[in-house]
PDB file of C-alpha atoms and ligand atoms in Angstrom:
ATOM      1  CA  UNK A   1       4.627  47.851 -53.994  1.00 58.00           C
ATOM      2  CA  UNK A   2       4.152  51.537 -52.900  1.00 64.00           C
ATOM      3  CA  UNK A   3       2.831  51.994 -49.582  1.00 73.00           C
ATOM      4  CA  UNK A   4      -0.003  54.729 -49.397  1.00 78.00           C
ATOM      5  CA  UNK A   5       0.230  56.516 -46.817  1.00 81.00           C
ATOM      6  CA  UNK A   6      -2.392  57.569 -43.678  1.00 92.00           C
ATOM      7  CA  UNK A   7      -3.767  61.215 -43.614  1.00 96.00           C
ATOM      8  CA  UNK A   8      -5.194  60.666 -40.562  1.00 97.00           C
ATOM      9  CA  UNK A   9      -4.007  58.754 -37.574  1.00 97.00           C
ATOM     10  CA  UNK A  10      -6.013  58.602 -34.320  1.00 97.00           C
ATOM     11  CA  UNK A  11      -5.040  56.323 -31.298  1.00 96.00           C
ATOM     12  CA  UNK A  12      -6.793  56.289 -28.532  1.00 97.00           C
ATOM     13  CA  UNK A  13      -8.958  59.374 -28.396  1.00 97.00           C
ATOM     14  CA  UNK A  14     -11.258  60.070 -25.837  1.00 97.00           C
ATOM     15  CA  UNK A  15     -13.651  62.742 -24.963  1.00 97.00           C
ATOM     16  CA  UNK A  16     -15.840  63.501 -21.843  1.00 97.00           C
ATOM     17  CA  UNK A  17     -18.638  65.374 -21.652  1.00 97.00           C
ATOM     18  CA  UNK A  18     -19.951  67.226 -17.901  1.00 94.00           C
ATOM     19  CA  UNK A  19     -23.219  68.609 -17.652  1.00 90.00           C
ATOM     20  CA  UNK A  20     -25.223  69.125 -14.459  1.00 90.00           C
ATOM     21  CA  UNK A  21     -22.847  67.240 -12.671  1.00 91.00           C
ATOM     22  CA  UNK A  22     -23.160  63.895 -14.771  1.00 94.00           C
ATOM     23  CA  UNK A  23     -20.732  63.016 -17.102  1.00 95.00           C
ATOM     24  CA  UNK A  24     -20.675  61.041 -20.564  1.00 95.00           C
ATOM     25  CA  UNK A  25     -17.974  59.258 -22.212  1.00 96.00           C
ATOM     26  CA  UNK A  26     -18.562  60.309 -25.652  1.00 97.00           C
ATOM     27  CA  UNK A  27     -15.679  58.814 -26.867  1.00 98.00           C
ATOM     28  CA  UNK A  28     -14.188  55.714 -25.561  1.00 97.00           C
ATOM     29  CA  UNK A  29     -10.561  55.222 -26.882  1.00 97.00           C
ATOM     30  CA  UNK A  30     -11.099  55.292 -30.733  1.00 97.00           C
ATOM     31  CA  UNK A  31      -8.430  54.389 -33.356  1.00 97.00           C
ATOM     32  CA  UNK A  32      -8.857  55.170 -37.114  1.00 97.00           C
ATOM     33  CA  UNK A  33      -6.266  55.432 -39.412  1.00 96.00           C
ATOM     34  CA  UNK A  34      -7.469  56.522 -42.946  1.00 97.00           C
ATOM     35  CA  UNK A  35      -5.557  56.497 -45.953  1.00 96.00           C
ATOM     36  CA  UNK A  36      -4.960  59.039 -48.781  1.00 95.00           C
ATOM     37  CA  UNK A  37      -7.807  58.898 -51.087  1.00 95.00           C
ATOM     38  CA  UNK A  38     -10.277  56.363 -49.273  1.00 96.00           C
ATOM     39  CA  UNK A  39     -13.548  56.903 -49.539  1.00 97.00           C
ATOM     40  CA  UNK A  40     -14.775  56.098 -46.070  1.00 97.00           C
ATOM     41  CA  UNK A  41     -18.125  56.406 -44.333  1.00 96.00           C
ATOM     42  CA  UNK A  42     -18.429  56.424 -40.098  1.00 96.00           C
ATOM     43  CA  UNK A  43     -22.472  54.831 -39.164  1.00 96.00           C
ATOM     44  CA  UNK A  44     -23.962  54.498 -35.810  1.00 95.00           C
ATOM     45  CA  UNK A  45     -26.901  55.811 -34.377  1.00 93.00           C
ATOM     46  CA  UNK A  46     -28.185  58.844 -32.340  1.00 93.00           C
ATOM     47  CA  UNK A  47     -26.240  59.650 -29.928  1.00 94.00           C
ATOM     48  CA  UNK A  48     -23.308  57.257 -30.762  1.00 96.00           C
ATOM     49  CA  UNK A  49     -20.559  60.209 -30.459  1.00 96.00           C
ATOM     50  CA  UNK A  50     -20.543  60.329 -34.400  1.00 95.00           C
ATOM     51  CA  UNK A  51     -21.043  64.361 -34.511  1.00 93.00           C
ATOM     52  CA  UNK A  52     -18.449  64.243 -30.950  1.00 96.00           C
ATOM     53  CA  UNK A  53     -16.278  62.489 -33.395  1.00 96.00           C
ATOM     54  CA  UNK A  54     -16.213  64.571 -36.161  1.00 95.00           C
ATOM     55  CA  UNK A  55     -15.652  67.307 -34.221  1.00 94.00           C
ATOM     56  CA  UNK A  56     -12.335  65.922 -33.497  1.00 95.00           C
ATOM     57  CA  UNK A  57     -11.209  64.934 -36.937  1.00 96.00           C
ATOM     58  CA  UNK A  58     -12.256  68.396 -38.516  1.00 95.00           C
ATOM     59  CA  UNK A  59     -10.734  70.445 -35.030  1.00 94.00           C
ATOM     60  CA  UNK A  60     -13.289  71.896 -34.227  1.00 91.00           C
ATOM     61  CA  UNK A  61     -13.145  71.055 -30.832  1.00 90.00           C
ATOM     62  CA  UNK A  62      -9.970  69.153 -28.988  1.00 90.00           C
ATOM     63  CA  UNK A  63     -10.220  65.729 -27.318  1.00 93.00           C
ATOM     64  CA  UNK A  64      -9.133  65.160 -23.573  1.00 94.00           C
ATOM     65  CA  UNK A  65      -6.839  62.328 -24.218  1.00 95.00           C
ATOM     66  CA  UNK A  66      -4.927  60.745 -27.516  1.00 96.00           C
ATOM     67  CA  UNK A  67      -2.937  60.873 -29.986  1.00 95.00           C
ATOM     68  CA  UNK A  68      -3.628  62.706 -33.755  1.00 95.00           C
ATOM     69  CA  UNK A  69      -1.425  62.972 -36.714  1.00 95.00           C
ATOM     70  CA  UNK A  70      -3.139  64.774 -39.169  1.00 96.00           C
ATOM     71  CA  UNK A  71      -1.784  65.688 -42.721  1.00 93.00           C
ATOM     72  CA  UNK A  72       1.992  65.164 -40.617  1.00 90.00           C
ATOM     73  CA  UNK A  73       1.090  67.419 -38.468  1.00 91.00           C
ATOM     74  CA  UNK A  74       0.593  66.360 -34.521  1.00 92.00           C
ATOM     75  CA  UNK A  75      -2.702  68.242 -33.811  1.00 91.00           C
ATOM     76  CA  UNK A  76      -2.973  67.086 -29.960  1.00 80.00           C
ATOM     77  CA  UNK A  77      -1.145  70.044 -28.520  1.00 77.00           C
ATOM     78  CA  UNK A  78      -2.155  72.681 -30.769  1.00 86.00           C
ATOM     79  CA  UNK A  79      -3.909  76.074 -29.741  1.00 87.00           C
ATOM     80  CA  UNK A  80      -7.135  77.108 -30.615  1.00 86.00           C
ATOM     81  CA  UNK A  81      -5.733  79.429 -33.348  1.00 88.00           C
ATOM     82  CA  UNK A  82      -3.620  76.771 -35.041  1.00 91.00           C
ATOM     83  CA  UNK A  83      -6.143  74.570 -35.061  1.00 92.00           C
ATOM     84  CA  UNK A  84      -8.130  77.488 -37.002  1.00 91.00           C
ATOM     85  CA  UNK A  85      -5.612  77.482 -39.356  1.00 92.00           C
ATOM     86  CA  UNK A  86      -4.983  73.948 -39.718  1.00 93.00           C
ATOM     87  CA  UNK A  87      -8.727  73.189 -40.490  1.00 93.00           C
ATOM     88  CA  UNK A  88      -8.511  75.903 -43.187  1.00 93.00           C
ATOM     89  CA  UNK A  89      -5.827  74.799 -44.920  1.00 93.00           C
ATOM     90  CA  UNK A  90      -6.851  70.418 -44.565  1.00 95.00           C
ATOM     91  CA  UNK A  91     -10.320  70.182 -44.540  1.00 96.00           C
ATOM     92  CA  UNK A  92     -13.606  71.520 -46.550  1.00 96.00           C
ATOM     93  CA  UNK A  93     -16.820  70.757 -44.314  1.00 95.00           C
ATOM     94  CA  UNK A  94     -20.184  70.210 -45.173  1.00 95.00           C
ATOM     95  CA  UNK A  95     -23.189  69.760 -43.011  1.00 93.00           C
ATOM     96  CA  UNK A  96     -26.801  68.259 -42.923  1.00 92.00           C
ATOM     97  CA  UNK A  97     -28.286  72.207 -43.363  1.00 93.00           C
ATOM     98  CA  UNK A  98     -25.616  73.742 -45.732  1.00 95.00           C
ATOM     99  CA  UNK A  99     -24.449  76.249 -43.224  1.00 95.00           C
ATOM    100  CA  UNK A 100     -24.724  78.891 -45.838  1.00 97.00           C
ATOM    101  CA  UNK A 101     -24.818  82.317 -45.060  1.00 97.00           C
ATOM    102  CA  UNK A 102     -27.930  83.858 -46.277  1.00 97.00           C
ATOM    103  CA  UNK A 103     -27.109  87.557 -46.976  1.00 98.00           C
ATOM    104  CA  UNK A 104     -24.328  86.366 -49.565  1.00 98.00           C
ATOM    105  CA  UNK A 105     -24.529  84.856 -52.499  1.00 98.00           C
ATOM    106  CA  UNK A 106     -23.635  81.250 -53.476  1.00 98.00           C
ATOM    107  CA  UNK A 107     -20.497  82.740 -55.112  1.00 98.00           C
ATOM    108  CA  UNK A 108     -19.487  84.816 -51.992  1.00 98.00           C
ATOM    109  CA  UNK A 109     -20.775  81.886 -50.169  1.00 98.00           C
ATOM    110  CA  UNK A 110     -18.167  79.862 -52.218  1.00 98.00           C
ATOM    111  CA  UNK A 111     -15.272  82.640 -51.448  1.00 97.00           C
ATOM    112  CA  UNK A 112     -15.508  83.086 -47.402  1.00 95.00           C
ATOM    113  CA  UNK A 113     -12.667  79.916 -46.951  1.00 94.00           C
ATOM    114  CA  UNK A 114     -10.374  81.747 -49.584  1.00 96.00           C
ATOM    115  CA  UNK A 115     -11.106  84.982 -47.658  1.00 94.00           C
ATOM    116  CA  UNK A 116      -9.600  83.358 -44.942  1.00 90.00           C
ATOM    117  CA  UNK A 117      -6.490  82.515 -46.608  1.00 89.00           C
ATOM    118  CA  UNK A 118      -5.586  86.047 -47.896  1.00 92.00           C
ATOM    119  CA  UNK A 119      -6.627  85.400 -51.237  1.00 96.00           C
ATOM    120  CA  UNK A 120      -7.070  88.390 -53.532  1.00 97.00           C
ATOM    121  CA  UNK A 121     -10.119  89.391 -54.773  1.00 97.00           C
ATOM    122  CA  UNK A 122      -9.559  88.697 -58.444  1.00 97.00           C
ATOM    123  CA  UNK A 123      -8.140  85.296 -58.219  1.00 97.00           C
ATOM    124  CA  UNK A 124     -10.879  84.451 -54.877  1.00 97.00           C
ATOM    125  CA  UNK A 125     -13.667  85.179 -57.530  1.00 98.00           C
ATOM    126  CA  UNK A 126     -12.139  82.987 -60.240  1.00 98.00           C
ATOM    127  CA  UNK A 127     -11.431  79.889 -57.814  1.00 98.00           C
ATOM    128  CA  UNK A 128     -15.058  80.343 -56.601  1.00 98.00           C
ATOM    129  CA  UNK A 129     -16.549  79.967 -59.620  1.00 98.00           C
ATOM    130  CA  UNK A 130     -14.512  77.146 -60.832  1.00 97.00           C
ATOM    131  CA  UNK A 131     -15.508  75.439 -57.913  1.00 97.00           C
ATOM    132  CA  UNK A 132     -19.015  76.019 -58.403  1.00 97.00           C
ATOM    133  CA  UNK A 133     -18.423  74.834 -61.938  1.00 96.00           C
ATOM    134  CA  UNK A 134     -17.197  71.754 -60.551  1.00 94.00           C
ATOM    135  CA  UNK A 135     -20.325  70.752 -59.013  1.00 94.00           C
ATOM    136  CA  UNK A 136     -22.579  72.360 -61.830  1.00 95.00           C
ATOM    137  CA  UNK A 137     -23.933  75.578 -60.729  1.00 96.00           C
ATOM    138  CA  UNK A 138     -22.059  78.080 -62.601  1.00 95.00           C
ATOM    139  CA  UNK A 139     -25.356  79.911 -63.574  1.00 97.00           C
ATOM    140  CA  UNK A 140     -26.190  80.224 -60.026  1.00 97.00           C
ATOM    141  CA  UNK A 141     -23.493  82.036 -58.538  1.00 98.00           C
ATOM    142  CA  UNK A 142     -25.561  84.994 -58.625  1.00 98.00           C
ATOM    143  CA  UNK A 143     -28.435  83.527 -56.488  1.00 98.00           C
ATOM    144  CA  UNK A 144     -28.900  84.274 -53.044  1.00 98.00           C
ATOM    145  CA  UNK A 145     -29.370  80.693 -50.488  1.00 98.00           C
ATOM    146  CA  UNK A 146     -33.115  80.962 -50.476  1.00 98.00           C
ATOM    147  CA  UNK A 147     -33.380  81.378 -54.168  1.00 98.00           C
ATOM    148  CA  UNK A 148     -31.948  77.991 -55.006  1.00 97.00           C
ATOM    149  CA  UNK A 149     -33.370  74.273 -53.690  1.00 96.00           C
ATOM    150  CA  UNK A 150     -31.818  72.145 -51.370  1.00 95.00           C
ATOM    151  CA  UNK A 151     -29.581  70.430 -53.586  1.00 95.00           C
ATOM    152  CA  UNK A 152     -28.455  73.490 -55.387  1.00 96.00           C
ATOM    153  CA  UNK A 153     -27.768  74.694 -51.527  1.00 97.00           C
ATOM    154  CA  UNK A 154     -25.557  71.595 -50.935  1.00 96.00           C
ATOM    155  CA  UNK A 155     -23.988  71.792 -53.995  1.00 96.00           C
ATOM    156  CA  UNK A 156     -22.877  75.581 -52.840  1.00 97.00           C
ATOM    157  CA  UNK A 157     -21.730  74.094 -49.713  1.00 97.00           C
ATOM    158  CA  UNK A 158     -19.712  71.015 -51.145  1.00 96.00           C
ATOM    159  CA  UNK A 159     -18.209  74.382 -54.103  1.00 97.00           C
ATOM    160  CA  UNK A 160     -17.135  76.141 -51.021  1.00 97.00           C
ATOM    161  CA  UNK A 161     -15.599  73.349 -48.881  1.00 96.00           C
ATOM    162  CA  UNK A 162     -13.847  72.457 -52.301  1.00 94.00           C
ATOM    163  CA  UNK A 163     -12.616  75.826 -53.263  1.00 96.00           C
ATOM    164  CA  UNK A 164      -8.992  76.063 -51.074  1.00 93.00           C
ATOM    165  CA  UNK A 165      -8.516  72.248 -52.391  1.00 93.00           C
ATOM    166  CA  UNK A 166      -8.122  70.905 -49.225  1.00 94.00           C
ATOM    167  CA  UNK A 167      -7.278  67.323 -48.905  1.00 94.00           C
ATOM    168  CA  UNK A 168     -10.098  65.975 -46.989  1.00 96.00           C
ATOM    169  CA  UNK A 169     -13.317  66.535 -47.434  1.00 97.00           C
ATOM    170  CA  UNK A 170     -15.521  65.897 -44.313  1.00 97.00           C
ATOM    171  CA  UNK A 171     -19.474  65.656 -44.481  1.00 96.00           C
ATOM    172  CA  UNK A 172     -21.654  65.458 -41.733  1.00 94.00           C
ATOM    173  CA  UNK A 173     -25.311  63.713 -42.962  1.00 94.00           C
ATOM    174  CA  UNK A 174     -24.652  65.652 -45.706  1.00 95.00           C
ATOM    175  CA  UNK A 175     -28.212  64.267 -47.820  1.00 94.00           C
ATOM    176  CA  UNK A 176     -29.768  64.128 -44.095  1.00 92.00           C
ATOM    177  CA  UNK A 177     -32.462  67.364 -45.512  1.00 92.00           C
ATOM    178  CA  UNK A 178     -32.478  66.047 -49.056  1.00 93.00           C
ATOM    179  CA  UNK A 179     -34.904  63.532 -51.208  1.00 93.00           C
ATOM    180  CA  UNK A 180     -33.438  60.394 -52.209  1.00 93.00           C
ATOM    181  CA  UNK A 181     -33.228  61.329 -55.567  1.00 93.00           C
ATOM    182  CA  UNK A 182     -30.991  64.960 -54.844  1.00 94.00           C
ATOM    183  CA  UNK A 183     -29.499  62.598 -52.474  1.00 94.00           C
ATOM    184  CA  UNK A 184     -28.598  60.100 -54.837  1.00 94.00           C
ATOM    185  CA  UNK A 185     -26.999  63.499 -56.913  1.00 93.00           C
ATOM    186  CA  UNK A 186     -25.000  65.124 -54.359  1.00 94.00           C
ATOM    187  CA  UNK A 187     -23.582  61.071 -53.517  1.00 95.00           C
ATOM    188  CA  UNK A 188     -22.580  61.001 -57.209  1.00 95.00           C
ATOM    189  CA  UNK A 189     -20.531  64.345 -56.938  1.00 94.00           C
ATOM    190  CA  UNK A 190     -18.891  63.060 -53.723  1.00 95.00           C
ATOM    191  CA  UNK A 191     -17.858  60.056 -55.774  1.00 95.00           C
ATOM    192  CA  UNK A 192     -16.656  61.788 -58.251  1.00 93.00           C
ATOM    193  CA  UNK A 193     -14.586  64.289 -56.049  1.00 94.00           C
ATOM    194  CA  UNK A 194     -12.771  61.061 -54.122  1.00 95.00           C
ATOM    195  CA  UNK A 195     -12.200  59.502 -57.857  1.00 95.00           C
ATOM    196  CA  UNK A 196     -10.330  62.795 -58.508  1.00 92.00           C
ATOM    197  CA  UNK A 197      -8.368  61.582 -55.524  1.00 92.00           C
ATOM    198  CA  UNK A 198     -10.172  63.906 -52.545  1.00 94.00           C
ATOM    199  CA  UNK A 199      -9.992  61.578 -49.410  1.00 97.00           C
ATOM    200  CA  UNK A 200     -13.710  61.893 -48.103  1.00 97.00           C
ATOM    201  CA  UNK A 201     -14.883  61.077 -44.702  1.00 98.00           C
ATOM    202  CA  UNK A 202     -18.711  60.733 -44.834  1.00 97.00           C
ATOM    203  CA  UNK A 203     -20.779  60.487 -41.018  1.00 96.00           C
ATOM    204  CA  UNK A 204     -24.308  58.972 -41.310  1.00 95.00           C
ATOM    205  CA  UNK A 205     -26.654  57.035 -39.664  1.00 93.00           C
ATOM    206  CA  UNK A 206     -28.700  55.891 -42.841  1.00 91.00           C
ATOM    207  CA  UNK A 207     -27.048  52.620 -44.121  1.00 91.00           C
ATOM    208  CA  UNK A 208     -27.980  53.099 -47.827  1.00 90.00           C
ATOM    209  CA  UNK A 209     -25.828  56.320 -47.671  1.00 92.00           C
ATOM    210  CA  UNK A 210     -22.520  54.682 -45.731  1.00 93.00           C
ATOM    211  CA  UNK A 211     -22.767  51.795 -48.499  1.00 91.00           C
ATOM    212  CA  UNK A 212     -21.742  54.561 -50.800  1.00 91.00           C
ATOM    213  CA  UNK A 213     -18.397  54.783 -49.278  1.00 94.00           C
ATOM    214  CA  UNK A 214     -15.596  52.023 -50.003  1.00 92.00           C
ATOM    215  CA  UNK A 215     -15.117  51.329 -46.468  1.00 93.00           C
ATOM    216  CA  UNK A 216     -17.705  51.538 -43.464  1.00 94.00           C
ATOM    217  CA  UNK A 217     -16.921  51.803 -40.221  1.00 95.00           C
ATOM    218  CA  UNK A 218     -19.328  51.862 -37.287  1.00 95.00           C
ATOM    219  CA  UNK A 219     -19.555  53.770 -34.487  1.00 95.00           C
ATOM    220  CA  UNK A 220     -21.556  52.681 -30.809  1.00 95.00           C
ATOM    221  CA  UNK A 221     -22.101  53.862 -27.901  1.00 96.00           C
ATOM    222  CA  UNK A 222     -18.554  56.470 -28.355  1.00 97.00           C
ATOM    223  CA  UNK A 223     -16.584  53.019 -29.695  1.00 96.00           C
ATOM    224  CA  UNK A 224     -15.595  52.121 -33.129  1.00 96.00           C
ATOM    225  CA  UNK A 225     -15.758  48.269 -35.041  1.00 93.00           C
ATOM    226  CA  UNK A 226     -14.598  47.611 -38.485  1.00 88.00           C
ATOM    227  CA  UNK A 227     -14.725  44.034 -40.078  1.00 72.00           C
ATOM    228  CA  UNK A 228     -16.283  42.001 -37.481  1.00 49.00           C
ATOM    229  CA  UNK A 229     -16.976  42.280 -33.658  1.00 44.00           C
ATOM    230  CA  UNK A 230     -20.395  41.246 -32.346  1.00 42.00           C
ATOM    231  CA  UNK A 231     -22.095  44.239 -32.258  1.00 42.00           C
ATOM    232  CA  UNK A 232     -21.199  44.643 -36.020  1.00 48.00           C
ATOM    233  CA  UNK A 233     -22.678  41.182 -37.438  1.00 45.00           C
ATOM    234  CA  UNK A 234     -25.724  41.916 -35.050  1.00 48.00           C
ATOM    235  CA  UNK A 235     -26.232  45.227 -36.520  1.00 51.00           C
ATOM    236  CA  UNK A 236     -25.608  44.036 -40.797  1.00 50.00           C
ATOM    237  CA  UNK A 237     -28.548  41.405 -39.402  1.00 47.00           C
ATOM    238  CA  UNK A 238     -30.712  43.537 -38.079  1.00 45.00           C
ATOM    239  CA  UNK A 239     -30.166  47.130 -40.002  1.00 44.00           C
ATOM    240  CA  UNK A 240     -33.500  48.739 -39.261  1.00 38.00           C
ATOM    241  CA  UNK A 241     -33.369  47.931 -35.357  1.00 40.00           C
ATOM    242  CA  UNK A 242     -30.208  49.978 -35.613  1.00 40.00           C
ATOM    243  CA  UNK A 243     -30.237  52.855 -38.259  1.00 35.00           C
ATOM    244  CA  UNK A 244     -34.247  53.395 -38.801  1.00 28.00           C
ATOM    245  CA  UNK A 245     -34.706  57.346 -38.558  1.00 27.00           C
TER     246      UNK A 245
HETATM  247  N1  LIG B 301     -21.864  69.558 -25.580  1.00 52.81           N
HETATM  248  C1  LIG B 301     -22.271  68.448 -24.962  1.00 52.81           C
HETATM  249  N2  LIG B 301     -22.476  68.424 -23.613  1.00 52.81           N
HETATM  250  C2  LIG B 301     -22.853  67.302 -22.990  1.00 52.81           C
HETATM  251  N3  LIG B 301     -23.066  66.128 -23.610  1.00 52.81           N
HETATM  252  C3  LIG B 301     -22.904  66.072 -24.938  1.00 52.81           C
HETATM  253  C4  LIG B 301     -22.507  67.232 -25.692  1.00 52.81           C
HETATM  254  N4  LIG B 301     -22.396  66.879 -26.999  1.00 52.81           N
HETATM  255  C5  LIG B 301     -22.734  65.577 -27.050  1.00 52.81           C
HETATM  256  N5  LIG B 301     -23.025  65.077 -25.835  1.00 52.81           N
HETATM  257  C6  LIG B 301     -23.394  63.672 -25.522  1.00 52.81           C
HETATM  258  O1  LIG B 301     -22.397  62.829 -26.081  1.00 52.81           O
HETATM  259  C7  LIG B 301     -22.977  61.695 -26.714  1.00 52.81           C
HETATM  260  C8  LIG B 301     -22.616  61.670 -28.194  1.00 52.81           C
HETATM  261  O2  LIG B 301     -23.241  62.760 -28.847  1.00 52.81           O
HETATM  262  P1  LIG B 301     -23.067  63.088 -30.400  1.00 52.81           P
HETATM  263  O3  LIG B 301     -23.674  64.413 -30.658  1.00 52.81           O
HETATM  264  O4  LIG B 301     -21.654  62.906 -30.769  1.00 52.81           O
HETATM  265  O5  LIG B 301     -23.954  61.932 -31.076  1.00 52.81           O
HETATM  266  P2  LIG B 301     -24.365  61.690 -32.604  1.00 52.81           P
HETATM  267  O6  LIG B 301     -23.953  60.307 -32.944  1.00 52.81           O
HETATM  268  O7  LIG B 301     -23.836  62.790 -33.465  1.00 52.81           O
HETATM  269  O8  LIG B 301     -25.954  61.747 -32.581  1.00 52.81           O
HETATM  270  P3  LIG B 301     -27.008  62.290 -33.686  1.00 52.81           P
HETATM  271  O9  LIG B 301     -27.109  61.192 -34.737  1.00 52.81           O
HETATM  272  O10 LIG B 301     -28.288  62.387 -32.915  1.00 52.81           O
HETATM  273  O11 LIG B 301     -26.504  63.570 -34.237  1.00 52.81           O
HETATM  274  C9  LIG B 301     -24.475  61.781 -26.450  1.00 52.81           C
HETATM  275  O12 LIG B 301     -24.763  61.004 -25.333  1.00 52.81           O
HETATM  276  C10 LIG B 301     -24.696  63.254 -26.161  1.00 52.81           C
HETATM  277  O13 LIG B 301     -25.788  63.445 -25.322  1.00 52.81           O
HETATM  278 MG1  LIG B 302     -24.749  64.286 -34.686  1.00 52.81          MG
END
C-alpha cells in the first residue's frame, strides 16, 4: 500500500485579531492535514474565521502561532516576499466576485499569474488560452469582464488560477454570486479539475455546495470538527439553524 502523502499540514494555528482595543480569537488552534488530490470543502457560518482561515492556507496573511508545511516547504517563518512567491508558484485562487480586472481582457485576465512568473509573451498567450479552453471559453478570450455573465466571469477566474498549474486550487464561496444552475456548472468544472488530480480546497457556508466535496470539514466559532463532536451532529440535525444565508 502506497501512502499518499499531505500537501498541507497545519498544527495548531492561531490568529488574533485587535481592533479598538478588543481582541478576537479568530482562530483557535486548528489542525488540518489534507492530502494530495482530496477534494475537500471547509463550512461554518458568518463569522466562523473561514475567510481568517483561508487567508492562512493561501498566505496571504501569516498566523501568530503554529506550525505549516506546505508543498514541503515550512511557510511559518517566511517573509512577506517569499510568501509572494510561494503562493504563485502552489496555489490558483478564486473568489465569490471573480476578482477580475476590468480594463483587461479575460485572456490577459488569464495571463497576469504567468506574468508573474517571467513567462514570455508567446508561450504566456498560449498557456492562457489553453486554460481558458479548459474551462470552455476559448471564444471569449477576447471579451472584456463586463461583456461576459457571471459564470463566464468565474470561469475566467478558475482559467487564470489554473494557468501556472499550481497544485492547489483554493476557492473562496466561489458560486456565492451565481444561480444554482451556473452554480451547479462551475461545481462540475471543479470536479472535473480535482479528477484530473488538482487538490481543491473549497470554503462555504451553503451545505449543498460543501456536499460537493469528498470530505467536509466544519469550521465554528475559529475551531475546526471533522467526523463527530457535538457541535457537528447538532449542526447535520439542524442545517438551516446553522448555514441559512
Ligand atoms: N481584519 C480584521 N480585524 C478585526 N477582526 C477581524 C478581521 N478579520 C476578521 N475579523 C473577525 O474575525 C472573525 C472571523 O472572521 P472571518 O472573516 O474569518 O469570518 P468568515 O467565516 O469568513 O465570515 P463570512 O462568512 O461572513 O465571510 C470575526 O469575528 C471577524 O469579525
Ligand atoms: Mg468570509
Amino acid at each position: 500500500m502506497t501512502m499518499i502523502e499531505p500537501i498541507i499540514q497545519i498544527k495548531n494555528m492561531e490568529k488574533m485579531y485587535e481592533l479598538g482595543g478588543e481582541t478576537v480569537m479568530a482562530l483557535k488552534g486548528v489542525s488540518l492535514d489534507i492530502k494530495k488530490g482530496d477534494f475537500i470543502s471547509i463550512i461554518g457560518p458568518s463569522g466562523s474565521g473561514k475567510s481568517t482561515f483561508m487567508n492562512m492556507i493561501g498566505c496571504l496573511d501569516r498566523p501568530d502561532s503554529g506550525e505549516y508545511m506546505l508543498d514541503n516547504e515550512k511557510i511559518g517563518k517566511m517573509k512577506r516576499s517569499q510568501l509572494a512567491t510561494i503562493r504563485n508558484e502552489k496555489i490558483g485562487f478564486i473568489f465569490q466576485n471573480f476578482n477580475l480586472i476590468s480594463k483587461l481582457t479575460a485572456v490577459e485576465n488569464v495571463e497576469l499569474p504567468l506574468i508573474y512568473r517571467g513567462m514570455k509573451a508567446v508561450e504566456r498567450r498560449e498557456t492562457a488560452l489553453a486554460a481558458l479552453e479548459k474551462v470552455g471559453l476559448a471564444d471569449r478570450a477576447n471579451h472584456l469582464p463586463s461583456q461576459l455573465s457571471g459564470g463566464q466571469q468565474q470561469r475566467v477566474a478558475i482559467a487564470r488560477a489554473l494557468a501556472g498549474h499550481p497544485p492547489i486550487l483554493l476557492a473562496d464561496e466561489p458560486t456565492g454570486a451565481l444561480d444554482s444552475k451556473t452554480s451547479k456548472d462551475i461545481l462540475a468544472i471543479m470536479k472535473s479539475l480535482n479528477e484530473q488530480g488538482h487538490t481543491i480546497i473549497l470554503i462555504t457556508h451553503d451545505l449543498d455546495v460543501a456536499k460537493q466535496a469528498s470530505r467536509v470539514v466544519r469550521i465554528h466559532d475559529g475551531q475546526l470538527y471533522e467526523n463527530g463532536g457535538e457541535w457537528f451532529a447538532d449542526a447535520q440535525n439542524g442545517t438551516e439553524k446553522y448555514y441559512s444565508k
